[in-house]
Amino acid sequence: MVHKDTDCEILHLDVVDKVRSTMPKEPILNEVSTLFKIMGDNTRSRILWALDQNEMCVCDLAALLNMTKSAISHQLRLLREAHLVRFHREGKNVFYVIDDDHVKDIFEKAVEHIIEKNNPTL
Amino acid sequence: MVHKDTDCEILHLDVVDKVRSTMPKEPILNEVSTLFKIMGDNTRSRILWALDQNEMCVCDLAALLNMTKSAISHQLRLLREAHLVRFHREGKNVFYVIDDDHVKDIFEKAVEHIIEKNNPTL
DNA sequence: ATTATAGTTGAACAATCATTCAACTGTCAA
DNA sequence: TTGACAGTTGAATGATTGTTCAACTATAAT
């Protein structure tokens, strides 16, 4: 995205230098935010959660999430393109599976985080 | 978001039942996707990454990321409202800090993930 | 008091994006 | 080969959202 340059002078050069020197390459941070963006949709995160439990075909996903095949299929395409899921056809059905253990980790950690946050007694 | 009901019959009832029975409550999955959505913006994830290295004032963040104070401040407001960062004023400066260790974990795990993915020799 | 700097905020605009709709492909059964 | 079902796809649409702009508040220095 195009945006204006900064309108600021650096105030604490030591801090900015320190942070800048350890900053990951731009493409890395880009991929990180892209990953989160893909997981950051209610439909897609429910799909990922479901597939984390069991591989599923499109129709069952649609029934489970109470959405149309088309809507689910569009979101699965995004997940496929991001290599977060892969699929195999069996007869008339196309089954989707999570393709990436890191995604499972990250997703499960986030669920933990939310549950703990809502459950201060833990 | 409002959407149509499903246009599918359940095809594999055992799978759907199994997945449905362990499905987190809707609000939990909602908060999870909201968390990812917030982290899923290039500017916000760079801010989070920077604050993960060191607390920083708005102006230094703007200089580091080469963006205007206003743009940064708008994004910091979202991060504040999501309780991902907190701030304290010192004189004319307002310093922001990450408010949530889980966010650090999740973020660092995602960076690891991307780096490993781009570096198959690891 | 006045001026300058740091930061915030609301409205507006442009861009992105999720779902719908309709038309399509692929597979199986009769 | 015809029909039915599972799934995909492109265009359209409505909603969401990131940045800009201009006006504002807060703090410190002169």
PDB file of C-alpha atoms (C1' of nucleotides) in Angstrom, chain A residues 3-4 57-59 70 73-74 80 92-94 96, chain D residues 3-11 18-21:
ATOM      1  CA  HIS A   3       1.430   5.999   1.870  1.00  0.00           C
ATOM      2  CA  LYS A   4       3.058   9.289   2.770  1.00  0.00           C
ATOM      3  CA  CYS A  57     -15.251 -32.278   2.596  1.00  0.00           C
ATOM      4  CA  VAL A  58     -16.636 -28.964   1.365  1.00  0.00           C
ATOM      5  CA  CYS A  59     -20.248 -29.960   1.869  1.00  0.00           C
ATOM      6  CA  SER A  70     -19.777 -21.338  -2.737  1.00  0.00           C
ATOM      7  CA  SER A  73     -15.172 -22.839  -1.532  1.00  0.00           C
ATOM      8  CA  HIS A  74     -14.028 -19.271  -2.090  1.00  0.00           C
ATOM      9  CA  ARG A  80      -5.079 -23.278  -0.572  1.00  0.00           C
ATOM     10  CA  LYS A  92     -17.669 -36.676  -5.779  1.00  0.00           C
ATOM     11  CA  ASN A  93     -16.143 -35.276  -2.627  1.00  0.00           C
ATOM     12  CA  VAL A  94     -13.136 -33.037  -2.155  1.00  0.00           C
ATOM     13  CA  TYR A  96      -9.440 -30.640   2.790  1.00  0.00           C
TER      14      TYR A  96
ATOM     15  C1'  DG D   3     -29.954 -36.468 -14.296  1.00  0.00           C
ATOM     16  C1'  DA D   4     -28.353 -35.470  -9.765  1.00  0.00           C
ATOM     17  C1'  DC D   5     -25.005 -34.075  -6.605  1.00  0.00           C
ATOM     18  C1'  DA D   6     -20.334 -32.013  -5.156  1.00  0.00           C
ATOM     19  C1'  DG D   7     -17.593 -28.455  -5.943  1.00  0.00           C
ATOM     20  C1'  DT D   8     -15.475 -24.339  -8.485  1.00  0.00           C
ATOM     21  C1'  DT D   9     -15.318 -19.878 -10.554  1.00  0.00           C
ATOM     22  C1'  DG D  10     -15.964 -14.854 -12.223  1.00  0.00           C
ATOM     23  C1'  DA D  11     -18.519 -10.807 -11.813  1.00  0.00           C
ATOM     24  C1'  DG D  18      -6.194   1.965   6.179  1.00  0.00           C
ATOM     25  C1'  DT D  19      -4.504   6.379   5.222  1.00  0.00           C
ATOM     26  C1'  DT D  20      -4.975  11.301   4.568  1.00  0.00           C
ATOM     27  C1'  DC D  21      -6.251  15.773   5.902  1.00  0.00           C
TER      28       DC D  21
END
